[in-house]
Coordinates of N, CA, C and O in Angstrom, one line a residue:
X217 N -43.2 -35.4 -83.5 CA -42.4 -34.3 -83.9 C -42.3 -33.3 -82.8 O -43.3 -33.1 -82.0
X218 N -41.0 -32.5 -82.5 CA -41.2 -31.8 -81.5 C -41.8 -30.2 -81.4 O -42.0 -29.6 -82.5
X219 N -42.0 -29.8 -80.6 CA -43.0 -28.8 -80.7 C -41.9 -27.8 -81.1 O -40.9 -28.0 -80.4
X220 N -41.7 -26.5 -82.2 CA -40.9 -25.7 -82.6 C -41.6 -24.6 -81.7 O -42.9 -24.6 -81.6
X221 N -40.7 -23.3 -80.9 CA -41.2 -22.6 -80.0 C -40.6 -21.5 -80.7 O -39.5 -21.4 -81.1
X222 N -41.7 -20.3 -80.8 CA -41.2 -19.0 -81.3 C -40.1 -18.0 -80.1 O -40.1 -18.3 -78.9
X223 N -39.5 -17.1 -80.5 CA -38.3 -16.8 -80.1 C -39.0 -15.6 -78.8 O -38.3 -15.1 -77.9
X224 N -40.1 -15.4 -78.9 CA -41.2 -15.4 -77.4 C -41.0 -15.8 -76.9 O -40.6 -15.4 -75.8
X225 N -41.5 -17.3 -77.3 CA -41.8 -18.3 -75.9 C -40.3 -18.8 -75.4 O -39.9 -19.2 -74.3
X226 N -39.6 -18.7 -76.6 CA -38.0 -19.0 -76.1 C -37.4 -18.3 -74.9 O -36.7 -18.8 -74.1
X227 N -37.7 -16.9 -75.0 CA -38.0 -15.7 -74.0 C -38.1 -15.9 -72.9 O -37.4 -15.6 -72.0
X228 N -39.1 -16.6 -72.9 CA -40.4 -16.6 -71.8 C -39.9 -17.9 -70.8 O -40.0 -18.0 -69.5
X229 N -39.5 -18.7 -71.8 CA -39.0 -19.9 -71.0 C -38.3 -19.8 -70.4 O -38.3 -20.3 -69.2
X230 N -36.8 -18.8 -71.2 CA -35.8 -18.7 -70.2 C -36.1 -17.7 -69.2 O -35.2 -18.0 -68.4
X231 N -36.6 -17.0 -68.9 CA -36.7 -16.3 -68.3 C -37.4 -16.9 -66.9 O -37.0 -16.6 -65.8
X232 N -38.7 -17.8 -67.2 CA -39.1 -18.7 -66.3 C -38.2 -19.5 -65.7 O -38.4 -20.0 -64.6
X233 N -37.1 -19.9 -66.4 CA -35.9 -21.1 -65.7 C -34.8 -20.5 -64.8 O -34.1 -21.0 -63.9
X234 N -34.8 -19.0 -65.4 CA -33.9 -18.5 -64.7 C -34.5 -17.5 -62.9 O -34.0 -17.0 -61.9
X235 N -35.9 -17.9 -63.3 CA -36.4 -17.1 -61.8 C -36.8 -18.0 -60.9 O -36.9 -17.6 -59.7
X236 N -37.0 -19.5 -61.4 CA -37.5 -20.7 -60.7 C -36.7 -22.0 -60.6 O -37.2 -23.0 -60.0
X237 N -35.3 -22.1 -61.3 CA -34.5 -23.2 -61.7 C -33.7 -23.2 -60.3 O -33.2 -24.2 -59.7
X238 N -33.6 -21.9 -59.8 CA -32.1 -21.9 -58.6 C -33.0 -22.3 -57.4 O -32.3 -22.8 -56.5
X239 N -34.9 -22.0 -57.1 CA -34.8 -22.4 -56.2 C -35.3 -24.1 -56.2 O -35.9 -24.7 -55.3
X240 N -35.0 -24.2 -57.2 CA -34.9 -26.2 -57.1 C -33.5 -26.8 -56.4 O -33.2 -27.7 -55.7
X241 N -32.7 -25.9 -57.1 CA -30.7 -26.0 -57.0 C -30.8 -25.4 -55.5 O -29.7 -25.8 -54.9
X242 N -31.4 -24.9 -54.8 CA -31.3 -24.5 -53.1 C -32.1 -25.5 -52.8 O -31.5 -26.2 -52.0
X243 N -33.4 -26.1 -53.0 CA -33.3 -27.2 -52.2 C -33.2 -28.5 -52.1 O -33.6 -29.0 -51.1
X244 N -32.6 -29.2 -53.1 CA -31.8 -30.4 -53.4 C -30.5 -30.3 -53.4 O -29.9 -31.4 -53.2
X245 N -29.7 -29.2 -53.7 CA -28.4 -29.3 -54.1 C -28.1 -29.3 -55.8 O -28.9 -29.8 -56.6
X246 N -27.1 -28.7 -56.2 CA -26.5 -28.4 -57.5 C -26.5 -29.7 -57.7 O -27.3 -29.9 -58.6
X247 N -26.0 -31.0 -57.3 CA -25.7 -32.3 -58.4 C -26.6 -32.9 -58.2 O -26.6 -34.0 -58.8
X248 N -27.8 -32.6 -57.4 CA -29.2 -33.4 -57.2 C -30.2 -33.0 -58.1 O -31.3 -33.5 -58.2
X249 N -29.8 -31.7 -59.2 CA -31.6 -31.6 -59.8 C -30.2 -31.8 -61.5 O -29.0 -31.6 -61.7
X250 N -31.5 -32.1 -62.2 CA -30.8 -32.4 -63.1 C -31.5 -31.6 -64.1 O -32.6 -31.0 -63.8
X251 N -30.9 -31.6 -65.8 CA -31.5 -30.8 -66.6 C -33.5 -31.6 -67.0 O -34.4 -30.9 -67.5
X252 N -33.6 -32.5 -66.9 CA -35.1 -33.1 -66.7 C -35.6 -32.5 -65.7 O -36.2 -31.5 -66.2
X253 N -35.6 -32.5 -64.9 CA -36.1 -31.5 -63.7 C -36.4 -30.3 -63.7 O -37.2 -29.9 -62.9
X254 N -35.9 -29.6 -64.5 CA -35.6 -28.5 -64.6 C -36.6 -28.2 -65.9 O -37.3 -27.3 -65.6
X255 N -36.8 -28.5 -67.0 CA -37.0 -28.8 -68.3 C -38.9 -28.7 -68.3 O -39.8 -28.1 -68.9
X256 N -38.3 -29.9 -66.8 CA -40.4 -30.4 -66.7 C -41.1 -28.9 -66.4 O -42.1 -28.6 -66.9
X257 N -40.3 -28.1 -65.2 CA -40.8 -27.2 -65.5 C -41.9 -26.6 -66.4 O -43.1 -26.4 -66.2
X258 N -41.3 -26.4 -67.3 CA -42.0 -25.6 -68.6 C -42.6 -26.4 -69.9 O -43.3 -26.1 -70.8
X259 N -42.1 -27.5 -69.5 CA -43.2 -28.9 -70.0 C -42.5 -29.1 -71.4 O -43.1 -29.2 -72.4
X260 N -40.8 -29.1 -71.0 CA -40.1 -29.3 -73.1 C -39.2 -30.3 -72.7 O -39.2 -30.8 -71.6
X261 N -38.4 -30.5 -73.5 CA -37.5 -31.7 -73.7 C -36.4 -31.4 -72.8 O -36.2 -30.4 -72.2
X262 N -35.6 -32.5 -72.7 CA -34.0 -32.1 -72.3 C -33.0 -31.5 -73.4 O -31.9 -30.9 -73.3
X263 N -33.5 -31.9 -74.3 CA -32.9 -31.0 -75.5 C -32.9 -29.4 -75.9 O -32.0 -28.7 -76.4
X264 N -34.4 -29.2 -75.4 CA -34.9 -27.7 -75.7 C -33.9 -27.1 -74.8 O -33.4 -26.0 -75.2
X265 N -33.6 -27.7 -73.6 CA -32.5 -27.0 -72.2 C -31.5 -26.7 -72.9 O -31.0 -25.6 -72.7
X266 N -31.2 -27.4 -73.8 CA -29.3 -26.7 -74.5 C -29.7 -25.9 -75.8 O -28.7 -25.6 -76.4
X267 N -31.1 -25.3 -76.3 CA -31.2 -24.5 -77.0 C -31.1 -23.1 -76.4 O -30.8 -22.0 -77.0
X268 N -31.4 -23.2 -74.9 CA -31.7 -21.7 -74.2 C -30.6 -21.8 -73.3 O -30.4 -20.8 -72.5
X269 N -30.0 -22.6 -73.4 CA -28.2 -22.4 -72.6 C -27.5 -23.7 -72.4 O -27.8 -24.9 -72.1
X270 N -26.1 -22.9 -72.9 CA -25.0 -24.0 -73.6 C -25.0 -25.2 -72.3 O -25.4 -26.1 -73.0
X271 N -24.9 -25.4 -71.6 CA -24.8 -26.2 -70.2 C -25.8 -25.6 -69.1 O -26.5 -24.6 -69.0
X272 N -25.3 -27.0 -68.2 CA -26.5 -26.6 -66.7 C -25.5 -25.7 -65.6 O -26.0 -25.2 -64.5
X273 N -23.7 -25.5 -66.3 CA -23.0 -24.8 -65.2 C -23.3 -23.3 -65.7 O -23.1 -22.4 -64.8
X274 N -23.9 -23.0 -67.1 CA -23.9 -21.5 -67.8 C -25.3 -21.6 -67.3 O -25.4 -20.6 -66.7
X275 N -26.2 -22.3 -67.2 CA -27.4 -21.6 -66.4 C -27.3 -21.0 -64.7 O -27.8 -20.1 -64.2
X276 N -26.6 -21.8 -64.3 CA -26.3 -21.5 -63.0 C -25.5 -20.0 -62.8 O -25.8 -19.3 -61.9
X277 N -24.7 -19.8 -63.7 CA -24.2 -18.6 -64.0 C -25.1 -17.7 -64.3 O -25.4 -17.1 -63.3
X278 N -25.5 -17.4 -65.1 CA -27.0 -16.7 -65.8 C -27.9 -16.3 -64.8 O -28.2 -15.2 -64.5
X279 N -28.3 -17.9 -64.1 CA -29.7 -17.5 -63.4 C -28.6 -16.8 -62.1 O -29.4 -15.8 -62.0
X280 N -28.1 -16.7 -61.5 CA -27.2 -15.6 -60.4 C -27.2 -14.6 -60.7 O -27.4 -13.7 -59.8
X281 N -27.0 -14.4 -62.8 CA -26.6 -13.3 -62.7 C -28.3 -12.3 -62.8 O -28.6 -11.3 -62.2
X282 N -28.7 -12.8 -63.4 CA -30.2 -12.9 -63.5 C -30.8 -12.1 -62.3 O -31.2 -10.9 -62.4
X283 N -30.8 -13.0 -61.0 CA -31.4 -12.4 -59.4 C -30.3 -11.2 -59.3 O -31.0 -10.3 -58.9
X284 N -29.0 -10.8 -59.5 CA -28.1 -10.1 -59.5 C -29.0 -9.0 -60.3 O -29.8 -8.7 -59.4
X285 N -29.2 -8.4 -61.2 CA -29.7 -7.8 -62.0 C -31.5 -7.2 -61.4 O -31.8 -6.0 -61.0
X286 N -32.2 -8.2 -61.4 CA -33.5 -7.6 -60.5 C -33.2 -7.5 -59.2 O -34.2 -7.5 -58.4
X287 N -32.0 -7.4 -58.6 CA -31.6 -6.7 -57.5 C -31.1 -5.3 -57.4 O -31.0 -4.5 -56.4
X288 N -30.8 -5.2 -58.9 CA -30.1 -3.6 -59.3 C -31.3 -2.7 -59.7 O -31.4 -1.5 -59.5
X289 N -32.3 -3.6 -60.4 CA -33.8 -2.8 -60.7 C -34.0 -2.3 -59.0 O -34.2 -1.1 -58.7
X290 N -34.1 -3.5 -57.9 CA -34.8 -2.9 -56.5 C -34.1 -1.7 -56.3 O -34.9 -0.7 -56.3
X291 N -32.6 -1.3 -56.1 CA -31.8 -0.7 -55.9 C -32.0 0.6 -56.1 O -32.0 1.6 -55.4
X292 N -32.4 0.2 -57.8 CA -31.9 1.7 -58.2 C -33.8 2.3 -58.4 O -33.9 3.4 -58.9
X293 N -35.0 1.6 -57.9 CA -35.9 2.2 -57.9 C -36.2 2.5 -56.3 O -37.3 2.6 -56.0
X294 N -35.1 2.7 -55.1 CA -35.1 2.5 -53.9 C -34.5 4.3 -54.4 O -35.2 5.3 -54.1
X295 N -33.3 4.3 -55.1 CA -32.5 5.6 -55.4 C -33.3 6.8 -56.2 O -33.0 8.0 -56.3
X296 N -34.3 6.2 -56.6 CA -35.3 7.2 -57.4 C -35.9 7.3 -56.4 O -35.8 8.6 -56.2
X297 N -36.5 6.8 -55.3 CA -37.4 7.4 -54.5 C -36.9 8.0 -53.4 O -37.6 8.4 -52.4
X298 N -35.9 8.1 -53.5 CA -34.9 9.2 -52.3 C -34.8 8.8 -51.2 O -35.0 9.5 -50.2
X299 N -34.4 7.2 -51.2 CA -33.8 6.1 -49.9 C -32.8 6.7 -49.4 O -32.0 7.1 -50.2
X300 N -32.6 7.1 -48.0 CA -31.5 7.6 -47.1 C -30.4 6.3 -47.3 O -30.8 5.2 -47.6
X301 N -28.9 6.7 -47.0 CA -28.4 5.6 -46.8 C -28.7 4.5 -45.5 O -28.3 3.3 -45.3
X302 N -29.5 5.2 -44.8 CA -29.9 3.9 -43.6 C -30.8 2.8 -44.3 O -30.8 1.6 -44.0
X303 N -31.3 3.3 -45.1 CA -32.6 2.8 -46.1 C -32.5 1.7 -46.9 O -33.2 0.6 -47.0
X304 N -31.2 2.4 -47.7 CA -30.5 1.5 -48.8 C -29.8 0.6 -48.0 O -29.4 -0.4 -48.5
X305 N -29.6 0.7 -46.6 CA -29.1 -0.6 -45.4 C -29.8 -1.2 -45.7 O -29.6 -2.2 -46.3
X306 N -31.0 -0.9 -45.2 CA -32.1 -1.9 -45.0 C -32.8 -2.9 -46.1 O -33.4 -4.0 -46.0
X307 N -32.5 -2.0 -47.4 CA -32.6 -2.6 -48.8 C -31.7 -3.9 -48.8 O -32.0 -5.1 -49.0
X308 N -30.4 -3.4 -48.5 CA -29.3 -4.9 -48.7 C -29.5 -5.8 -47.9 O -29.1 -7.0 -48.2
X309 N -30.1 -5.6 -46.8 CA -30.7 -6.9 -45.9 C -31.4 -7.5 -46.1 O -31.2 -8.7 -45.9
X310 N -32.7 -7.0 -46.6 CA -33.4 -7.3 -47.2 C -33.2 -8.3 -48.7 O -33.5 -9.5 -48.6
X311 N -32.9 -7.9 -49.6 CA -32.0 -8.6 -50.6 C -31.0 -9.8 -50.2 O -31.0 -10.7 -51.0
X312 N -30.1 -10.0 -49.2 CA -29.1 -11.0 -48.6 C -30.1 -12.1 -48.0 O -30.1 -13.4 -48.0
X313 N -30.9 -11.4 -47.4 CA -31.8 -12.4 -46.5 C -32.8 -13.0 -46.8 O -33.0 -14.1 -46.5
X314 N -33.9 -11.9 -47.9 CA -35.0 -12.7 -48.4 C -34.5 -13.1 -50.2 O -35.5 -13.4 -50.9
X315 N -33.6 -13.0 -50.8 CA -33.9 -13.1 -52.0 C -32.2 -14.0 -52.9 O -32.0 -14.3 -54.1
X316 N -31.4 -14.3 -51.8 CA -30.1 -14.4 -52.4 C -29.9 -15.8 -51.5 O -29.1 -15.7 -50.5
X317 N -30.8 -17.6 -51.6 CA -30.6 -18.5 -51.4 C -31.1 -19.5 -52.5 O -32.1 -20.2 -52.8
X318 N -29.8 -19.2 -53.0 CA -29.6 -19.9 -54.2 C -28.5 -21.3 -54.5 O -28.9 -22.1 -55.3
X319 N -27.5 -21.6 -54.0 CA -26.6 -22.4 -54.0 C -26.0 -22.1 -52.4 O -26.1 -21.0 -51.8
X320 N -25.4 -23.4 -52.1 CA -24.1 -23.4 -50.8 C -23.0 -23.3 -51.4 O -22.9 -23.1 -52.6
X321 N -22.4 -23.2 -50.7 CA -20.6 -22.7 -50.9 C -20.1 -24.1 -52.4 O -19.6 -24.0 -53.5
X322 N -20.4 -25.2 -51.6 CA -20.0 -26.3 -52.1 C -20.9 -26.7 -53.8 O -20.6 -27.4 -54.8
X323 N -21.9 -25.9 -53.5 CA -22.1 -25.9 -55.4 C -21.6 -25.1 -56.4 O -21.5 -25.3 -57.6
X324 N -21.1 -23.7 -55.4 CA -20.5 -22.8 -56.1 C -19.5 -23.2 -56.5 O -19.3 -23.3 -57.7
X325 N -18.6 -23.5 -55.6 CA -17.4 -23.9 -55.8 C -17.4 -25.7 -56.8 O -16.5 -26.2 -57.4
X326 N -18.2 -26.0 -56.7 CA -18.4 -27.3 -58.0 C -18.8 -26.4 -59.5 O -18.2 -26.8 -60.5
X327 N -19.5 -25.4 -59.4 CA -19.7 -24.7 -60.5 C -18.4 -24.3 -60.9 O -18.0 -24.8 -62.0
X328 N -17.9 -23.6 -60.4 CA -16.5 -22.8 -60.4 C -15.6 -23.7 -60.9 O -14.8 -23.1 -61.6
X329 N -15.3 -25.1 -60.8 CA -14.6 -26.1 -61.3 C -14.7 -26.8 -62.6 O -13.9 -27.4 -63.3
X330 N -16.6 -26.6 -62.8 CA -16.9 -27.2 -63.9 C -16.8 -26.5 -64.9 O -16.5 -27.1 -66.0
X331 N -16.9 -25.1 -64.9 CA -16.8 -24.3 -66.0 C -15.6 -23.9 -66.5 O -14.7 -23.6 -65.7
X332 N -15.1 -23.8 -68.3 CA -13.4 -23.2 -68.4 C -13.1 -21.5 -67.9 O -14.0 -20.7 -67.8
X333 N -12.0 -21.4 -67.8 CA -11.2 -20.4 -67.4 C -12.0 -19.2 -67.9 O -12.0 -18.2 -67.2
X334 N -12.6 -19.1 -69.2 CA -12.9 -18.1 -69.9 C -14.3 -17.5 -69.6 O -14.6 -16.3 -69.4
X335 N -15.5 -18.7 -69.5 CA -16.6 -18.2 -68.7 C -16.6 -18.2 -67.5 O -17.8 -18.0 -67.0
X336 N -15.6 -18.4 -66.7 CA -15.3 -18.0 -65.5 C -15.2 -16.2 -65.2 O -15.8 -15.3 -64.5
X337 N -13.9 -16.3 -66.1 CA -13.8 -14.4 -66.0 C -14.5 -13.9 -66.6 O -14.4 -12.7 -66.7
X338 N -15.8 -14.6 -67.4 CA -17.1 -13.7 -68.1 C -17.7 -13.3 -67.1 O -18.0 -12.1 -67.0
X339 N -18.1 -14.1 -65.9 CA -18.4 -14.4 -65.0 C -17.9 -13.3 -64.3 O -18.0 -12.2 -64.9
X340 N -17.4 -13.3 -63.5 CA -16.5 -12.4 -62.9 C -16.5 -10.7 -63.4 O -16.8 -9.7 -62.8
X341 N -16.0 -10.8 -64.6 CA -16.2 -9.4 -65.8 C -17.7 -8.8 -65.3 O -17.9 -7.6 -65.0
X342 N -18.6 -9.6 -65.4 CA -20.1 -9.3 -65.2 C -20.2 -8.4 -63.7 O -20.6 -7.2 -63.5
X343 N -19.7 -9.6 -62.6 CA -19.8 -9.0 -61.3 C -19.5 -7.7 -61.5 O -20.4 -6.9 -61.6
X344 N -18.1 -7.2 -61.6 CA -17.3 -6.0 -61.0 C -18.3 -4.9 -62.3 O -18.4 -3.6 -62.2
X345 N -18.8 -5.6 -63.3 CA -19.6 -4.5 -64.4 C -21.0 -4.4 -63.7 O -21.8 -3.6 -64.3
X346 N -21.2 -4.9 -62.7 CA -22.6 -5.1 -62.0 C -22.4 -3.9 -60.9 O -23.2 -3.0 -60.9
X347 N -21.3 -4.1 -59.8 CA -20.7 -3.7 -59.1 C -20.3 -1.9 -59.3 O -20.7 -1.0 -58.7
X348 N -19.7 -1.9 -60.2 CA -19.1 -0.4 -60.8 C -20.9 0.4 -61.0 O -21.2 1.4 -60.4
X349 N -21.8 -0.3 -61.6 CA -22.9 0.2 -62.2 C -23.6 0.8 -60.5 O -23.8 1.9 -60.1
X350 N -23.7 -0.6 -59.8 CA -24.7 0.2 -58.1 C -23.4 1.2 -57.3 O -23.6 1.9 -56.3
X351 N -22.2 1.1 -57.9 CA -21.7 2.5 -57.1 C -22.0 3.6 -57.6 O -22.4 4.5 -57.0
X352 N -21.7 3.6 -59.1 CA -22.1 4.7 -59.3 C -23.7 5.6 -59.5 O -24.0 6.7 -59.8
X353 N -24.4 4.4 -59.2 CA -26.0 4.4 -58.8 C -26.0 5.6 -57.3 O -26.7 6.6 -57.0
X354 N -25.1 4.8 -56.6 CA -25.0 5.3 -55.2 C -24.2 6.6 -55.0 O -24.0 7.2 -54.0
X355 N -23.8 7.1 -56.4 CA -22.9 8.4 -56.0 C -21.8 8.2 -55.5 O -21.3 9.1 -54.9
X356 N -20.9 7.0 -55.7 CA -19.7 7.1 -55.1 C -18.9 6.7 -56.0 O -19.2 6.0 -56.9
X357 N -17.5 7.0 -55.7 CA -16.2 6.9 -56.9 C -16.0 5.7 -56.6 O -15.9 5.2 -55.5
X358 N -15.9 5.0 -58.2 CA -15.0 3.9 -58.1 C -13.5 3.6 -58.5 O -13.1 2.6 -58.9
X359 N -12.9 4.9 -58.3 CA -11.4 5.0 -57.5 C -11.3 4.7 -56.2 O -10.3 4.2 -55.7
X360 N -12.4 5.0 -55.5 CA -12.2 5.0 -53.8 C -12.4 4.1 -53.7 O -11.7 3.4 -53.0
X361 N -13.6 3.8 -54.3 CA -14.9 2.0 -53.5 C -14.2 1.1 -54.9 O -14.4 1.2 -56.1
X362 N -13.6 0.3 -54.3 CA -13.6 -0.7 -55.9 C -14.7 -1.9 -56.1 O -15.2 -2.8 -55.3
X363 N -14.9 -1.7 -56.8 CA -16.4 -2.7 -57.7 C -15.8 -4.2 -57.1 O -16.6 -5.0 -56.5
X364 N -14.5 -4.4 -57.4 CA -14.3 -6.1 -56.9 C -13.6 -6.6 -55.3 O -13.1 -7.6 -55.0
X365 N -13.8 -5.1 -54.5 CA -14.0 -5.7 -53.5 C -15.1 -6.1 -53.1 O -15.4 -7.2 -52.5
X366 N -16.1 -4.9 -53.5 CA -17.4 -4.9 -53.0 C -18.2 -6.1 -53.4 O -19.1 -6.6 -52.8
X367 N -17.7 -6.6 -54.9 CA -18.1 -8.2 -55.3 C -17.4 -9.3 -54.5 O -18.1 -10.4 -54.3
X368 N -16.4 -9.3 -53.9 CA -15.9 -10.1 -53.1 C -16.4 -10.3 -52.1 O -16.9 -11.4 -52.0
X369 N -16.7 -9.0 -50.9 CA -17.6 -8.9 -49.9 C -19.2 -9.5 -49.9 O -19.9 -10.1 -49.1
X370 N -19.6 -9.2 -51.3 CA -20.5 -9.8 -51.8 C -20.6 -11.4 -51.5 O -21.2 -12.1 -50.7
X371 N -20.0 -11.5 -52.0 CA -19.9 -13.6 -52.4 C -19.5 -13.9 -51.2 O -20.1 -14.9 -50.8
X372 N -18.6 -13.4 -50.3 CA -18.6 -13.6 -48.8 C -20.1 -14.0 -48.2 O -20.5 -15.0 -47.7
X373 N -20.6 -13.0 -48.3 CA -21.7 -12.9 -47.7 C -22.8 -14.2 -48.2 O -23.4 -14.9 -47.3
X374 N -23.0 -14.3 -49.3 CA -23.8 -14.8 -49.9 C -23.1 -16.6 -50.0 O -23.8 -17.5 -50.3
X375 N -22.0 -16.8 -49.8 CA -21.7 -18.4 -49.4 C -21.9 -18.3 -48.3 O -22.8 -19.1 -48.0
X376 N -21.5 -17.3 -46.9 CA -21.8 -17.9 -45.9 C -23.2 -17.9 -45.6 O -23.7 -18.8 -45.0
X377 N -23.9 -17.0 -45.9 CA -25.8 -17.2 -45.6 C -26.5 -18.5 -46.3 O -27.6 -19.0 -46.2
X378 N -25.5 -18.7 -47.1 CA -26.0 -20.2 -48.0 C -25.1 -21.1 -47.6 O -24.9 -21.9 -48.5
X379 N -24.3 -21.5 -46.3 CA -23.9 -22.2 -46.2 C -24.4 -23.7 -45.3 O -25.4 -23.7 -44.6
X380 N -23.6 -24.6 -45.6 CA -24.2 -25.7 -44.4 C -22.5 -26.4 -44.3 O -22.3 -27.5 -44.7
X381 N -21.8 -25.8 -43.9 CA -20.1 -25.8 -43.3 C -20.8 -26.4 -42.0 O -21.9 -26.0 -41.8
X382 N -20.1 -27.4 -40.9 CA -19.9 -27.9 -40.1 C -19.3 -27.1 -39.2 O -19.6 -26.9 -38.0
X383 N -18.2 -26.6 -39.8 CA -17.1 -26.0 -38.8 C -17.7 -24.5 -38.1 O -17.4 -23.9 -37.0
X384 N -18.7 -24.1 -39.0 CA -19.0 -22.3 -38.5 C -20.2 -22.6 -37.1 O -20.7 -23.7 -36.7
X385 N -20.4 -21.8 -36.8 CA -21.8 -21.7 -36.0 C -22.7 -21.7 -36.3 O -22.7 -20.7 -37.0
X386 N -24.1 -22.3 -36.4 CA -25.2 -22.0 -37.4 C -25.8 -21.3 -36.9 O -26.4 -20.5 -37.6
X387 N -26.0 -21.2 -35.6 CA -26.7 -20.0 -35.1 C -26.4 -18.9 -34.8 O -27.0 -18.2 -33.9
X388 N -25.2 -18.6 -35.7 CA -24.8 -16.9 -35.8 C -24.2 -17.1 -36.7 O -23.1 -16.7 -36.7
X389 N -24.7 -17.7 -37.6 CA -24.9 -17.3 -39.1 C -25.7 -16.0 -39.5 O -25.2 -15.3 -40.4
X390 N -26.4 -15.7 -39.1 CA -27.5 -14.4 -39.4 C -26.7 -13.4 -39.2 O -26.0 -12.8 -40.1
X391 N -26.6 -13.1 -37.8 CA -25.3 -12.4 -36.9 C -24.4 -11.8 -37.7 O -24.3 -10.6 -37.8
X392 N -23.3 -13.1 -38.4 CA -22.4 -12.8 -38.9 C -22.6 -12.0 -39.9 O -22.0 -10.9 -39.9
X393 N -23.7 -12.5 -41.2 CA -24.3 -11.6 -41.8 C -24.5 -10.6 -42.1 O -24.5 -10.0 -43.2
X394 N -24.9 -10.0 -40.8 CA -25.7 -8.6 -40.6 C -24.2 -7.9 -40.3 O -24.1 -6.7 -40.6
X395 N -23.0 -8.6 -39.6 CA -21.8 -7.6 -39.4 C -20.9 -7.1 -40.9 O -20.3 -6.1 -41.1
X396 N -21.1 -8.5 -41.9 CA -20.9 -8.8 -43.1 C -21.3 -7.1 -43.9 O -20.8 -6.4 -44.7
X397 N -22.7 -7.3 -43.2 CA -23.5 -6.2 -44.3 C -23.5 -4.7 -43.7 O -23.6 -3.6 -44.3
X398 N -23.3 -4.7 -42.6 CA -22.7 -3.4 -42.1 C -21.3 -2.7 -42.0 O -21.0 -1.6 -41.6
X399 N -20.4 -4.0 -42.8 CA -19.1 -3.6 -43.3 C -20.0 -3.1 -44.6 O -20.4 -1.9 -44.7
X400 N -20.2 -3.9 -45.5 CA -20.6 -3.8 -47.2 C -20.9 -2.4 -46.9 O -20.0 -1.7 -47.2
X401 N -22.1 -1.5 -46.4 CA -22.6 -0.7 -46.1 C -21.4 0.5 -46.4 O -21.2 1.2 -47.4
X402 N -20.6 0.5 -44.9 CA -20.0 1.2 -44.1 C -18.4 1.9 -45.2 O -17.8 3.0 -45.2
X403 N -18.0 0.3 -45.9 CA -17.0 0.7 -47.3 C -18.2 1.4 -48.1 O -17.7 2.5 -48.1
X404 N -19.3 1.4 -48.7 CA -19.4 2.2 -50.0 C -19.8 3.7 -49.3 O -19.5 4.7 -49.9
X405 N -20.3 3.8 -48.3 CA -20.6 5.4 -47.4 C -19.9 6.2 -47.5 O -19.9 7.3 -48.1
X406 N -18.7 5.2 -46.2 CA -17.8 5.9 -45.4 C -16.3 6.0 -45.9 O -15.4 6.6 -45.3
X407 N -16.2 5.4 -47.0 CA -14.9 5.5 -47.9 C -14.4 6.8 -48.1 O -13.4 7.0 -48.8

């Protein structure tokens, strides 16, 4: 009989899959880990996986949005403690560089295909609701700064630091990065 799990440990699970599932999906690849893999984790079935999310493309969504979210806790406890804007630079680098390798371009974009039109723009809805929230964290209008550039610039940044494209340079990949993030920067400041 299978083990029935209280809405705790239901909690708990997901919450475990969504902090440790993406870095399995960064180092095999999105079509290389499968919902077993993922599952063993936490030691439950492949079944229990579709109790705590409809699919493995809505987890992939989730758990993004997930590291997205404990990036706004770093943020906005950087803004409580009276981070200069050079500061909050050094925050976003920090965050791009040690905490946002999660998928390549090419899983995203497999994500992006597998899922319908509608949890796509949930998706998306979230970003610019994510976006709007750290501007106005940061004191700045979002008349001036718009939420879905700065999610665009975003996703920019974060396919190419997760990338493995042939065509780019890999050894100024970083580089690029860091000019990436000193635009991101320089629009929410100097707008």
């Amino acid at each position: 009989m299978p083990k029935i799990f209280s809405e705790e440990e239901k909690e708990s699970h997901r919450k475990f899959l969504l902090d440790n599932g993406l870095k399995i999906i960064m180092e095999k690849g999105y079509k290389n880990v499968t919902v077993d893999q993922l599952v063993k984790m936490i030691g439950a079935s492949k079944g229990y996986f579709y109790v705590l999310f409809p699919s493995k493309e809505t987890f992939f969504l989730d758990a993004l949005a997930w590291q997205m979210e404990k990036n706004y806790i770093r943020l906005k406890e950087a803004v409580e403690q009276g981070y200069t804007s050079e500061q909050i630079g050094a925050l976003y680098r920090d965050i791009f560089k040690n905490s946002m390798h999660f998928a390549t371009f090419e899983d995203a974009a497999y994500v992006q295909q597998k899922v319908g039109e509608q949890q796509w723009e949930k998706f998306q809805s979230f970003q610019e609701e994510y976006f709007t929230r750290v501007l106005k964290l940061l004191g700045r209008d979002t008349s001036v700064c718009d939420p879905r550039t700065l999610s665009n610039l975003s996703a920019v940044m974060f396919l190419l630091y997760n990338s493995h494209a042939k065509y780019l340079f890999s050894d100024r990949i970083e580089a690029t990065v860091d000019v990436l993030l000193q635009a991101f920067h320089t629009y929410i400041y100097d707008k």
